[in-house]
Coordinates of C-alpha atoms in Angstrom, one line a residue:
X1 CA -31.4 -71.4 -131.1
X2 CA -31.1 -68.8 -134.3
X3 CA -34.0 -66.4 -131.9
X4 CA -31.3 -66.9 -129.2
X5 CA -28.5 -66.0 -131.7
X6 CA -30.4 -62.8 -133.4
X7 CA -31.2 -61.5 -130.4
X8 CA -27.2 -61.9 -129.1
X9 CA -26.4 -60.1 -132.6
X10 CA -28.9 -57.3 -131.6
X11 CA -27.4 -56.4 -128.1
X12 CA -23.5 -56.6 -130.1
X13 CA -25.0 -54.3 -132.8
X14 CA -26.4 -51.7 -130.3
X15 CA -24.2 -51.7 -128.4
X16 CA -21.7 -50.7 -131.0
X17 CA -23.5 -48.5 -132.8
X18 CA -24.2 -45.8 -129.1
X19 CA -22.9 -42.7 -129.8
X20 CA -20.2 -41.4 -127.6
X21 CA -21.7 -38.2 -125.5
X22 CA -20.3 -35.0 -126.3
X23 CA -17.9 -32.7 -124.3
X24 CA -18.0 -29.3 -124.2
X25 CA -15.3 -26.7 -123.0
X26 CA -14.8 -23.1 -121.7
X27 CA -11.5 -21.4 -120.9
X28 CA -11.4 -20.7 -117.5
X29 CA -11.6 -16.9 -116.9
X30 CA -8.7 -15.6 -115.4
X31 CA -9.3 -14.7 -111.4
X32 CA -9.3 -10.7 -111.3
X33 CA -9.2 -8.6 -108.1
X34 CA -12.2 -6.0 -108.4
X35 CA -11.1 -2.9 -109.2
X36 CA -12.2 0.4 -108.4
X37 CA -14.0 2.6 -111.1
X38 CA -12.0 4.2 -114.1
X39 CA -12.1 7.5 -115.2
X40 CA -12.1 6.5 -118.8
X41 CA -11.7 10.1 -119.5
X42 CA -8.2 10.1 -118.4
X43 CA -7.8 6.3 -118.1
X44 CA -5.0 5.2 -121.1
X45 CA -7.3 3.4 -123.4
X46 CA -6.1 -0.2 -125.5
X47 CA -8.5 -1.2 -128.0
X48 CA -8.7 -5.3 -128.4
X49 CA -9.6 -5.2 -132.3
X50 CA -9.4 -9.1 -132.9
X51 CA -8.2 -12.4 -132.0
X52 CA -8.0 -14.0 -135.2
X53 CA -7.4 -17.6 -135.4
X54 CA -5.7 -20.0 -138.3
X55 CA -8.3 -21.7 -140.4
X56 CA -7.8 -25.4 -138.8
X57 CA -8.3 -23.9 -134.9
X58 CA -11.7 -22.0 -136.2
X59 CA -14.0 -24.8 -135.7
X60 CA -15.8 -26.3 -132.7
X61 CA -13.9 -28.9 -131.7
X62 CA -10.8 -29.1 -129.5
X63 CA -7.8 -30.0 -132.3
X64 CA -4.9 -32.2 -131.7
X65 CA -1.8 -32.8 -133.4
X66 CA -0.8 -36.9 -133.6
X67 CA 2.1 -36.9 -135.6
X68 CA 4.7 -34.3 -137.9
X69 CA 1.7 -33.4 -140.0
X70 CA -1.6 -34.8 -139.0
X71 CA -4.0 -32.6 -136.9
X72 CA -7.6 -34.5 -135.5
X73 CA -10.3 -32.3 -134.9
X74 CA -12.2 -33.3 -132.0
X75 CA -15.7 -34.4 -133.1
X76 CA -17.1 -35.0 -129.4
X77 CA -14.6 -32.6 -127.3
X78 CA -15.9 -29.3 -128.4
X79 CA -15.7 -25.6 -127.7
X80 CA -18.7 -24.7 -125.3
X81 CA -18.7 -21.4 -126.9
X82 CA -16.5 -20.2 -130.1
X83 CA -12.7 -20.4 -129.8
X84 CA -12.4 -17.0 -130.8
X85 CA -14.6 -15.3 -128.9
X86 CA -13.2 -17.4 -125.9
X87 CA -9.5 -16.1 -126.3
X88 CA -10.7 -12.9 -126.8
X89 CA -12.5 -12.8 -123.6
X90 CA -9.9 -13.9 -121.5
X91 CA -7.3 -11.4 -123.2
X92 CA -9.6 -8.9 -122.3
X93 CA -9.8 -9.6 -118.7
X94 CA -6.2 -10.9 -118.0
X95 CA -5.1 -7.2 -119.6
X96 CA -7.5 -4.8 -117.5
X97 CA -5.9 -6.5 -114.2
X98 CA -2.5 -6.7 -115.7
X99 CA -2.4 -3.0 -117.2
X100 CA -2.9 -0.7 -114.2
X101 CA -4.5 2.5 -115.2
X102 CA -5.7 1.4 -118.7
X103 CA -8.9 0.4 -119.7
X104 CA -8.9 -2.3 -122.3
X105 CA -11.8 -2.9 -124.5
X106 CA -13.2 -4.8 -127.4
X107 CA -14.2 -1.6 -128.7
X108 CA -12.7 1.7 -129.5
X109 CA -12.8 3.9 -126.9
X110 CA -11.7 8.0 -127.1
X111 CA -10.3 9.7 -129.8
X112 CA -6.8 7.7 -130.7
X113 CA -6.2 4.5 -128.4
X114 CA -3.5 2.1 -129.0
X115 CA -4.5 -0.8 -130.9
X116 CA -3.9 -4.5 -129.9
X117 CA -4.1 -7.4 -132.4
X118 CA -3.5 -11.0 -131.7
X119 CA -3.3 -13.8 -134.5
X120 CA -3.0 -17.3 -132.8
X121 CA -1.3 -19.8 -135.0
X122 CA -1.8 -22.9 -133.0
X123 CA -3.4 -23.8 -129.8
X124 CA -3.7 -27.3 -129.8
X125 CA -2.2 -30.9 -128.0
X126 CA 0.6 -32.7 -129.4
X127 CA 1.3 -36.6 -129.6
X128 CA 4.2 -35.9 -127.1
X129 CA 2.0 -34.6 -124.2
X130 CA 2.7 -31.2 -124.8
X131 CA 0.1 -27.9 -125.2
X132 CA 1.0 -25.7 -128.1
X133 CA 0.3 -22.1 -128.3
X134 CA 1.5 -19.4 -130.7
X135 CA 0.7 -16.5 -133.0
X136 CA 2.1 -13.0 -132.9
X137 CA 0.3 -9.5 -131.7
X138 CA 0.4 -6.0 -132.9
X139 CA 0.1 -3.3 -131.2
X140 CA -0.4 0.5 -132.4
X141 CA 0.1 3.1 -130.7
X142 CA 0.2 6.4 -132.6
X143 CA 2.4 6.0 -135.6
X144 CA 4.6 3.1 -133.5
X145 CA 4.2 0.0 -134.2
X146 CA 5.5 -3.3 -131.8
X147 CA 5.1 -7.0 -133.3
X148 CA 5.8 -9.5 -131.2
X149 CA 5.6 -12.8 -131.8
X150 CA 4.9 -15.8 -128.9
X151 CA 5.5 -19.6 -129.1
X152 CA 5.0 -21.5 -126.2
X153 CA 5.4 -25.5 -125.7
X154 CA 4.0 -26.7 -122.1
X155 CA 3.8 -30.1 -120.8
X156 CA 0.5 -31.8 -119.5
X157 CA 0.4 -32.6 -116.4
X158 CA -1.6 -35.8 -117.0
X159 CA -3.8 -37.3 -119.9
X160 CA -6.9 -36.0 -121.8
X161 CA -8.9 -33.4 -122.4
X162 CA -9.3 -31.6 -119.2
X163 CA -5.6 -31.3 -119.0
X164 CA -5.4 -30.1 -122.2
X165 CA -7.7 -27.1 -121.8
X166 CA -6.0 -26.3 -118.5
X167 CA -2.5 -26.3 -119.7
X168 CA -3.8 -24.1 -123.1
X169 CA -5.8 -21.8 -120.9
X170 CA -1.9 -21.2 -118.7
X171 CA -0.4 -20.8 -122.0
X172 CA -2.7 -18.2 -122.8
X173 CA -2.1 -16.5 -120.1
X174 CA 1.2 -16.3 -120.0
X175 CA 0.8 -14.8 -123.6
X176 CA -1.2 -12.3 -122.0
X177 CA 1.3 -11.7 -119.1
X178 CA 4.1 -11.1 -121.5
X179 CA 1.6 -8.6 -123.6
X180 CA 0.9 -6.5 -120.6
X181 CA 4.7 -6.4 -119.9
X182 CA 5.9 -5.3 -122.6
X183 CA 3.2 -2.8 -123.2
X184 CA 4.3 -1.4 -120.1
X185 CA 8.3 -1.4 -120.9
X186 CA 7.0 0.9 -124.3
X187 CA 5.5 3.5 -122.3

């Protein structure tokens, strides 16, 4: 009978004790009509200089908010690939389609192009099925200088983790839609 019983107690403790797999995430990458080539000569040029990210969203996992003042970071829904670079990759390619006749890059290009930088001060899920993105961006362009901040609040559309990214991957776009305006309303 106590073989029986150890054995029992075995199978409970394994069982218990199997780790949970890990999850890993990429932003989608925004869908971009191909575009014909740039004369980067004459194209107007927008330098991307950095995403930068507040302290709690610069790790690898996914980070959510459960109350007023408690924020979980994820320790198996994780970043596929850093945060940062992620944001920055997406910005980069939502801009070039939504900024006709520029060419936007993550490096200086030409003698004196406008400068673009982005600080993002939350993008994470709430407790109240919400998606939370904001920060403010820079930009330069000769001796002008635009700051503009964005907050955005979205609902999910249904539970977990998937819905999460989705809803923070529209959020982010919408940030970059609103960039691309305005930097087109300053010309």
């Amino acid at each position: 009978m106590s073989k029986g019983w150890l054995v029992a107690m075995a199978l409970l403790l394994s069982a218990c004790s199997s780790t949970t797999p890990k999850t890993y995430y990429q932003l989608p990458q925004p869908s971009v009509a191909t575009a014909g080539k740039t004369d980067l000569t004459a194209a107007r040029t927008l330098w991307l200089s950095h995403v930068a990210l507040a302290d709690y969203l610069s790790t690898s996992g996914l980070v959510y908010q459960t109350n007023d003042v408690r924020y979980v970071i994820a320790s198996n829904n994780l970043w596929a690939s850093p945060l940062e670079q992620q944001l920055q990759q997406t910005l980069q390619s939502s801009l070039n389609a939504g900024l006709p006749g520029w060419t936007v890059s993550s490096q200086p290009l030409g003698a004196a192009p406008s400068e673009l930088a982005v600080t993002v001060k939350a993008f994470h899920g709430r407790y109240d099925g919400k998606a939370v993105v904001q920060g403010e961006w820079t930009l330069q362009r000769g001796d002008r200088l635009l700051r503009q901040p964005f907050n955005l609040v979205l609902p999910l559309k249904e539970d977990g983790y998937d819905a999460l990214v989705t809803t923070l991957a529209q959020g982010w776009q919408q940030v970059a839609q609103s960039i691309a305006a305005q930097i087109q309303r300053s010309e």
